[in-house]
């Protein structure tokens, strides 16, 4: 039993306030089973429960409060101190002796670097170094027996085998409590040993699956334990004064309202949002192409594990917002990026977020104003920020203080992205359809809007979308060829006058 009064079988809150975790069976969980299996395959040789935060937090209830989190932090600290002491004793005990005895099995917190490493939560995935690798089994000489004459002992000797089997239990995963069989001269028959081993393996697989499910899924209303810990740390460090509640749970993110505190002696805005990128990887898989073909992130993408890729999304949103801010486009300001959590200025007032454009009931004049603002923002985004929103619609535009604010730009790409112009065409379709439906007579057709935003002069045949799309694809293809041929990362589409890209002035 540890300081929190937990036993290894029954992890519980000391205050008993949390309901028992219910096995979830939402679609995302079922999907993450698949992922768990895949990751398990990859990490088969490297048992996953090597990080103390992980082992501490896994298997816990999904509901929490800061007292519990605080207790966990204290527990972690205590465990670490115990381990340091144990290590000292181990060194003292072994001294200079050639044969050393390991106290490994008595450690509570498993290998921990003790630092506030930014990588702490994923390192177990990357570490190819398994501290619990079983020792090589003792080999019986080839001849199959030892000793001489009457004292021959074969490898089938029951007593010897039994003892060996008992010793082998030491190689079971550290969370399996094997007791001191050797001290008691316990002899395990092969049959018993095999079934113990089998049980041990299936338990490990089961716990890895559960663990993965918990760690990789961000539940509908809440976030996973590690994210909660990160959020808690922001509050305990004073960066945030408090976290109030959830504004939105989308497919890719959960957004919380919070009150800012101080960060490096600078005040964080009074009202902020925490955009937590979901660690449910499935959702992001569909969106890989927004990031893996983005030359800015391409190299890093290929080298990262899925969890780190989620962080890349947050980082990408931060960079895109910075460009937008520079161009003077109304959008949230970034206060802080911490792993997969982005702290942004709040668009709204007194805890009430600004409504999405789709939820507003604007009069004709305001709607017209909004339309022209959107048009201008799209042009600025394309021409000044060199960006295409790629998910622009009435859902990602907020109406605040008489103007439209653009949000949700984690997927935004540069126009030179292999599908950048197609994404822009989709944005134009959403914008034009929305404003036309809302009765803005001035709203251009999707084709006119596309040409107006890009400054291109593609041939328009209102009846023939396929023809327009074919022109877009041809442009993208030429751009790709250009990039390959010239080894350039970008083609300056934004300043392009419409002539074929390969003959663009910039080439000469
Ligand atoms: P998702 O990728 O999940 O759609 P969004 O960035 O669009 O994430 O955020 C989801 C919702 O959260 C938005 O529709 C909006 O209502 C709210 N929201 C996001 N950012 C802010 C912000 N800075 N201020 C106020 N509300 C916000
Ligand atoms: Mg959105």
XYZ file of C-alpha atoms and ligand atoms in Angstrom:
536
model
C 0.000 0.000 0.000
C 1.359 3.441 -0.821
C 0.828 6.921 0.599
C -2.478 7.320 -1.072
C -3.679 4.170 0.515
C -3.848 2.412 -2.803
C -2.968 -1.151 -3.378
C -1.769 -2.265 -6.761
C -5.082 -4.035 -7.388
C -7.423 -1.274 -6.362
C -6.309 2.200 -7.337
C -8.633 4.584 -5.480
C -8.909 8.227 -4.542
C -8.211 8.656 -0.831
C -11.289 10.864 -0.625
C -13.354 8.313 -2.403
C -14.986 11.086 -4.425
C -14.588 9.614 -7.837
C -17.042 7.172 -9.310
C -15.525 3.987 -10.653
C -14.390 4.277 -14.237
C -17.020 2.921 -16.554
C -15.727 1.033 -19.537
C -16.487 3.308 -22.430
C -17.672 1.916 -25.707
C -18.041 4.971 -27.866
C -17.081 4.777 -31.508
C -13.820 6.580 -30.859
C -12.901 4.023 -28.212
C -13.639 1.181 -30.555
C -11.500 2.913 -33.121
C -8.714 3.432 -30.640
C -8.693 -0.301 -29.941
C -7.425 -0.559 -33.421
C -4.736 1.963 -32.764
C -3.841 0.315 -29.486
C -3.315 -2.927 -31.304
C -1.165 -1.242 -33.888
C 0.954 0.549 -31.312
C 1.166 -2.583 -29.262
C 2.594 -4.346 -32.292
C 5.182 -1.621 -32.700
C 6.138 -1.606 -29.071
C 5.806 -5.297 -28.441
C 9.338 -5.657 -27.321
C 9.148 -2.630 -25.061
C 6.613 -2.885 -22.258
C 4.863 0.419 -22.036
C 4.477 1.013 -18.329
C 7.830 2.584 -17.754
C 6.825 6.147 -17.088
C 5.746 6.956 -13.563
C 3.218 9.532 -14.630
C 1.704 6.997 -16.921
C 1.610 4.248 -14.379
C 0.319 6.583 -11.742
C -2.376 8.013 -13.847
C -3.508 5.039 -15.823
C -6.253 2.982 -14.382
C -7.715 5.999 -12.648
C -11.138 7.492 -12.802
C -11.861 9.955 -15.554
C -13.353 12.490 -13.192
C -10.911 14.442 -11.090
C -10.319 17.562 -9.101
C -7.198 19.475 -8.280
C -6.822 17.961 -4.801
C -6.502 14.556 -6.324
C -4.051 15.877 -8.865
C -2.058 17.513 -6.100
C -2.015 14.266 -4.165
C -0.717 12.505 -7.235
C 2.040 14.996 -7.692
C 3.015 14.591 -4.056
C 2.881 10.848 -4.380
C 5.088 11.007 -7.410
C 7.569 13.159 -5.558
C 7.509 10.772 -2.590
C 7.989 7.733 -4.821
C 10.930 9.374 -6.473
C 12.538 10.174 -3.148
C 12.044 6.571 -2.020
C 13.668 5.341 -5.172
C 16.639 7.626 -4.753
C 17.083 6.317 -1.233
C 16.746 2.748 -2.482
C 19.382 3.361 -5.092
C 21.693 4.673 -2.389
C 21.090 1.581 -0.271
C 21.621 -0.657 -3.266
C 24.999 0.947 -3.919
C 25.957 0.672 -0.277
C 24.826 -2.952 -0.075
C 26.710 -4.025 -3.152
C 29.796 -1.973 -2.439
C 32.741 -3.223 -4.424
C 31.411 -6.748 -4.598
C 31.672 -8.503 -7.945
C 28.246 -9.992 -7.497
C 25.643 -7.356 -7.099
C 22.068 -7.572 -6.002
C 19.472 -5.473 -7.718
C 16.804 -3.674 -5.728
C 14.938 -2.933 -8.949
C 11.819 -4.797 -7.924
C 11.387 -2.631 -4.855
C 11.228 0.597 -6.764
C 7.891 2.355 -6.872
C 8.329 5.018 -9.486
C 9.899 3.497 -12.539
C 12.756 5.119 -14.412
C 12.157 8.831 -14.212
C 14.353 11.628 -15.320
C 13.020 13.925 -12.660
C 13.088 16.931 -14.921
C 10.261 18.940 -16.328
C 11.189 17.515 -19.694
C 8.860 18.485 -22.457
C 9.111 14.959 -23.698
C 8.244 13.246 -20.440
C 4.911 11.983 -21.527
C 5.935 10.320 -24.723
C 9.347 9.019 -24.021
C 8.145 5.564 -23.289
C 7.083 5.331 -26.890
C 10.429 6.360 -28.192
C 12.614 4.520 -25.783
C 14.012 1.432 -27.301
C 15.591 0.596 -24.056
C 13.659 -1.739 -21.853
C 14.822 -1.712 -18.257
C 12.942 -4.918 -17.598
C 14.478 -6.984 -20.330
C 14.644 -10.540 -19.033
C 18.053 -11.953 -18.284
C 19.304 -14.592 -20.596
C 18.029 -17.929 -19.309
C 20.737 -20.056 -17.794
C 21.879 -22.600 -20.279
C 22.440 -26.201 -19.518
C 25.528 -27.517 -21.224
C 24.953 -29.081 -24.622
C 25.480 -32.526 -23.309
C 22.271 -32.057 -21.297
C 23.664 -32.950 -17.881
C 26.110 -31.798 -15.257
C 28.076 -33.680 -12.667
C 29.717 -37.051 -12.792
C 28.894 -40.671 -12.015
C 26.217 -40.967 -9.410
C 25.883 -37.203 -9.091
C 24.722 -36.594 -12.613
C 21.960 -34.068 -12.788
C 20.120 -33.832 -16.067
C 18.342 -30.772 -17.395
C 15.112 -32.603 -16.591
C 15.856 -32.754 -12.901
C 12.628 -31.747 -11.180
C 14.160 -29.857 -8.283
C 16.573 -27.963 -10.476
C 13.900 -27.137 -13.012
C 11.532 -26.053 -10.280
C 14.074 -23.661 -8.801
C 14.980 -22.320 -12.205
C 11.351 -21.655 -12.938
C 10.991 -19.808 -9.658
C 14.006 -17.690 -10.488
C 12.593 -16.975 -13.929
C 9.606 -15.286 -12.362
C 11.906 -12.405 -11.597
C 11.775 -11.617 -15.258
C 8.059 -11.052 -15.226
C 6.925 -7.475 -15.664
C 7.646 -5.332 -12.597
C 4.007 -4.824 -11.715
C 3.579 -8.558 -11.193
C 4.199 -9.289 -7.556
C 6.066 -12.575 -7.555
C 7.056 -12.677 -3.917
C 10.225 -14.245 -2.605
C 9.929 -17.751 -4.059
C 13.659 -18.295 -4.074
C 13.938 -17.471 -0.386
C 11.337 -20.108 0.323
C 13.010 -22.567 -2.022
C 9.852 -22.730 -4.069
C 9.934 -25.160 -6.973
C 7.540 -24.490 -9.803
C 6.727 -27.245 -12.224
C 6.951 -26.376 -15.901
C 3.200 -26.583 -16.180
C 2.605 -24.104 -13.364
C 5.313 -21.792 -14.603
C 3.935 -21.802 -18.137
C 0.440 -20.973 -17.082
C 1.700 -18.216 -14.771
C 3.682 -16.774 -17.617
C 0.709 -17.004 -19.934
C -1.478 -15.240 -17.395
C 1.129 -12.579 -16.912
C 1.342 -11.900 -20.628
C -2.365 -11.658 -21.136
C -2.680 -9.343 -18.122
C 0.008 -7.122 -19.565
C -1.701 -7.022 -22.924
C -5.007 -6.218 -21.295
C -3.552 -3.448 -19.204
C -1.664 -2.023 -22.174
C -4.923 -1.968 -24.092
C -6.790 -0.233 -21.297
C -3.910 2.099 -20.790
C -3.756 2.961 -24.455
C -7.462 3.506 -24.598
C -7.293 5.937 -21.728
C -4.190 7.694 -22.832
C -5.168 8.104 -26.424
C -8.757 9.014 -26.025
C -9.953 12.372 -24.917
C -13.386 11.637 -23.600
C -16.349 13.585 -24.887
C -16.523 16.070 -22.052
C -13.173 15.691 -20.443
C -9.546 15.261 -21.328
C -7.144 12.451 -20.645
C -5.227 12.286 -17.354
C -2.003 13.662 -18.756
C -3.752 16.620 -20.281
C -5.455 17.277 -16.962
C -2.101 17.208 -15.276
C -0.736 19.720 -17.779
C -3.739 21.946 -17.239
C -3.368 21.651 -13.519
C 0.288 22.598 -13.759
C -0.654 25.759 -15.648
C -2.929 26.713 -12.784
C -0.449 25.795 -10.081
C 2.277 27.785 -11.858
C -0.021 30.799 -11.878
C -0.163 31.041 -15.675
C -3.887 30.537 -15.379
C -5.954 31.708 -12.496
C -8.584 29.087 -13.022
C -10.122 26.913 -15.661
C -13.835 27.426 -15.824
C -15.566 25.111 -18.158
C -15.832 23.582 -21.543
C -16.991 25.778 -24.419
C -16.906 23.197 -27.143
C -16.002 19.617 -27.825
C -15.287 19.114 -31.459
C -13.870 16.236 -33.379
C -10.331 17.480 -33.121
C -10.298 19.638 -30.057
C -11.861 20.483 -26.732
C -12.043 24.180 -25.913
C -12.144 25.466 -22.312
C -12.729 28.912 -20.934
C -10.151 30.058 -18.400
C -8.909 33.125 -16.580
C -5.366 34.197 -17.278
C -2.744 34.783 -14.601
C 0.887 35.732 -15.094
C 3.465 34.219 -17.396
C 7.102 35.255 -16.990
C 5.974 38.433 -15.271
C 3.664 39.296 -18.157
C -0.075 39.210 -17.650
C -1.990 36.575 -19.581
C -5.287 38.024 -20.917
C -8.064 38.108 -18.355
C -10.183 35.747 -20.394
C -8.591 33.022 -22.465
C -9.475 29.739 -24.081
C -7.523 26.534 -23.844
C -7.696 24.706 -27.116
C -6.761 21.151 -26.297
C -6.005 19.115 -29.373
C -7.508 15.728 -28.921
C -5.175 12.883 -28.525
C -7.620 10.595 -30.264
C -5.395 9.966 -33.179
C -8.083 8.566 -35.434
C -9.591 11.944 -36.086
C -6.287 13.344 -37.117
C -5.461 10.482 -39.394
C -8.036 11.767 -41.857
C -6.319 15.086 -41.795
C -2.761 13.963 -42.297
C -2.614 15.487 -45.711
C -2.979 18.978 -44.290
C 0.257 18.586 -42.466
C 2.376 15.962 -44.126
C 2.257 17.777 -47.450
C 2.868 21.131 -45.819
C 6.524 21.727 -46.548
C 6.851 23.655 -43.284
C 6.117 20.539 -41.273
C 6.856 17.755 -43.742
C 10.309 16.797 -42.493
C 9.281 16.691 -38.892
C 6.058 14.868 -39.613
C 7.792 11.852 -41.073
C 10.017 11.487 -38.028
C 7.425 11.788 -35.331
C 5.264 9.361 -33.473
C 1.509 9.985 -33.541
C 1.429 11.715 -30.179
C 3.992 14.241 -31.229
C 2.123 14.836 -34.450
C -0.811 16.079 -32.399
C 1.502 18.696 -30.937
C 2.432 19.695 -34.429
C -1.201 20.607 -35.064
C -1.178 22.960 -32.123
C 2.097 24.431 -33.283
C 0.766 24.841 -36.777
C -2.261 26.742 -35.522
C 0.050 28.999 -33.537
C 2.210 29.837 -36.562
C -0.795 30.448 -38.765
C -2.405 32.739 -36.198
C 0.821 34.701 -35.935
C 0.808 35.342 -39.682
C -2.809 36.416 -39.533
C -2.212 38.765 -36.677
C 0.644 40.362 -38.575
C -1.668 41.003 -41.502
C -4.242 42.552 -39.162
C -6.888 39.860 -39.626
C -9.175 39.699 -36.564
C -8.281 36.389 -34.895
C -7.364 35.051 -31.439
C -3.927 35.895 -30.117
C -1.664 33.134 -28.886
C -0.765 33.466 -25.228
C 1.028 30.161 -24.792
C 1.657 26.830 -26.422
C 2.236 23.895 -24.126
C 2.507 20.547 -25.888
C -0.916 19.958 -27.425
C -2.593 22.790 -25.525
C -2.892 26.208 -27.083
C -3.874 29.130 -24.873
C -5.614 31.803 -26.938
C -7.262 35.118 -26.226
C -10.980 34.756 -25.737
C -13.306 36.083 -28.429
C -16.331 37.051 -26.395
C -17.048 38.734 -23.097
C -17.783 37.726 -19.520
C -17.525 34.010 -20.146
C -19.892 34.202 -23.122
C -18.146 33.235 -26.342
C -18.947 35.168 -29.496
C -21.501 33.343 -31.617
C -20.529 31.493 -34.752
C -21.683 33.272 -37.886
C -24.109 30.450 -38.518
C -25.836 31.130 -35.183
C -26.210 34.860 -35.635
C -29.414 36.580 -36.665
C -27.810 39.565 -38.345
C -29.841 42.171 -40.146
C -29.282 42.696 -43.879
C -26.809 45.536 -43.383
C -24.667 43.615 -40.887
C -24.751 40.541 -43.058
C -23.505 42.580 -46.011
C -20.759 44.080 -43.856
C -19.821 40.596 -42.705
C -19.644 39.416 -46.302
C -17.270 42.141 -47.396
C -15.146 41.546 -44.342
C -14.903 37.872 -45.128
C -13.991 38.654 -48.703
C -11.247 40.981 -47.568
C -9.982 38.496 -45.002
C -9.813 35.740 -47.591
C -7.765 37.965 -49.862
C -5.468 39.035 -47.043
C -5.062 35.469 -45.917
C -4.090 34.382 -49.407
C -2.058 37.317 -50.526
C -0.462 38.644 -47.369
C -0.290 35.575 -45.147
C 0.252 33.164 -48.032
C -2.364 30.894 -46.479
C -5.551 29.088 -47.391
C -7.834 28.508 -44.411
C -8.898 25.066 -45.661
C -11.843 24.773 -43.249
C -13.511 28.111 -43.770
C -17.222 28.163 -43.157
C -19.855 29.832 -40.990
C -18.732 27.435 -38.214
C -15.254 28.891 -37.987
C -16.157 32.555 -38.152
C -17.283 34.328 -34.999
C -19.257 37.564 -34.859
C -17.848 39.846 -32.195
C -17.892 43.611 -31.699
C -19.506 44.166 -35.073
C -16.959 42.197 -37.050
C -16.062 38.731 -38.208
C -13.211 36.895 -36.472
C -11.475 33.944 -38.071
C -10.655 30.944 -35.907
C -9.563 27.313 -36.238
C -6.552 27.516 -38.512
C -4.619 24.424 -37.479
C -5.257 22.865 -40.860
C -4.508 25.982 -42.893
C -1.883 25.495 -45.575
C 0.038 27.575 -48.020
C -1.463 27.925 -51.507
C 1.456 25.936 -52.896
C 0.355 22.867 -50.924
C -0.383 20.078 -53.441
C -4.110 20.529 -52.762
C -4.042 24.107 -51.556
C -6.148 25.501 -54.400
C -8.727 22.750 -54.072
C -9.040 23.570 -50.379
C -9.520 27.204 -51.326
C -12.211 26.261 -53.808
C -14.032 24.414 -51.042
C -13.709 27.456 -48.763
C -15.133 29.642 -51.527
C -18.040 27.237 -51.984
C -18.903 27.407 -48.264
C -18.622 31.179 -48.103
C -20.594 31.910 -51.227
C -23.323 29.402 -50.400
C -23.706 30.775 -46.882
C -23.972 34.442 -47.821
C -26.210 33.757 -50.785
C -28.533 31.766 -48.545
C -28.555 34.618 -46.040
C -29.746 36.951 -48.759
C -26.606 38.943 -49.551
C -27.295 39.954 -53.119
C -23.714 41.085 -53.662
C -22.315 37.638 -52.818
C -20.244 36.402 -55.753
C -20.492 32.957 -57.222
C -17.904 30.473 -56.033
C -15.922 30.866 -59.274
C -15.841 34.644 -59.128
C -14.887 34.488 -55.492
C -12.035 32.100 -56.235
C -10.661 34.367 -58.957
C -11.141 37.418 -56.778
C -9.294 35.908 -53.804
C -6.403 34.521 -55.811
C -6.147 37.231 -58.416
C -6.222 34.456 -61.033
C -8.315 34.582 -64.127
C -9.578 31.055 -64.568
C -12.256 30.569 -67.208
C -15.701 30.490 -65.678
C -18.543 28.419 -66.965
C -21.184 28.569 -64.236
C -22.674 25.303 -65.448
C -19.462 23.381 -65.428
C -17.801 22.937 -62.045
C -15.752 20.016 -63.300
C -14.112 22.230 -65.894
C -13.166 24.797 -63.247
C -11.806 22.081 -60.966
C -9.796 20.674 -63.859
C -8.125 24.065 -64.273
C -7.340 24.131 -60.565
C -5.870 20.655 -60.646
C -3.800 21.511 -63.693
C -2.379 24.483 -61.823
C -1.562 22.370 -58.807
C 0.122 19.824 -61.008
C 2.234 22.460 -62.707
C 3.129 23.904 -59.373
C 4.239 20.503 -58.147
C 6.355 20.008 -61.259
C 7.815 23.417 -60.723
C 8.725 22.584 -57.144
C 10.337 19.329 -58.179
C 12.179 20.820 -61.091
C 13.476 23.856 -59.302
C 13.816 22.228 -55.923
C 11.994 25.212 -54.519
C 9.728 24.831 -51.616
C 7.180 27.401 -52.650
C 5.839 28.837 -55.763
C 4.721 32.427 -55.368
C 1.109 31.781 -56.321
C -0.050 34.752 -54.308
C 1.669 37.244 -56.546
C 0.912 35.331 -59.679
C -0.726 37.134 -62.557
C -2.403 34.068 -63.991
C 0.149 33.166 -66.628
C 1.313 29.523 -66.612
C 3.481 28.978 -63.539
C 6.491 27.603 -65.361
C 6.863 30.840 -67.270
C 6.415 33.043 -64.281
C 8.671 36.047 -64.036
C 10.152 34.721 -60.799
C 11.677 31.855 -62.796
C 13.647 34.034 -65.132
P -12.440 22.675 -33.731
O -11.258 22.290 -34.536
O -12.772 21.697 -32.678
O -13.614 23.095 -34.579
P -12.292 25.491 -33.043
O -11.017 26.264 -32.991
O -13.183 25.762 -34.202
O -11.953 23.958 -32.908
O -13.067 25.765 -31.690
C -14.290 25.150 -31.402
C -15.274 26.166 -30.860
O -14.753 26.750 -29.692
C -15.537 27.304 -31.809
O -16.592 27.030 -32.677
C -15.854 28.443 -30.896
O -17.234 28.415 -30.560
C -15.048 28.134 -29.658
N -13.791 28.882 -29.682
C -12.622 28.505 -30.194
N -11.675 29.426 -30.027
C -12.264 30.444 -29.381
C -11.825 31.726 -28.899
N -10.565 32.124 -29.052
N -12.719 32.489 -28.255
C -13.980 32.090 -28.085
N -14.456 30.921 -28.500
C -13.626 30.099 -29.148
Mg -13.996 24.651 -35.755
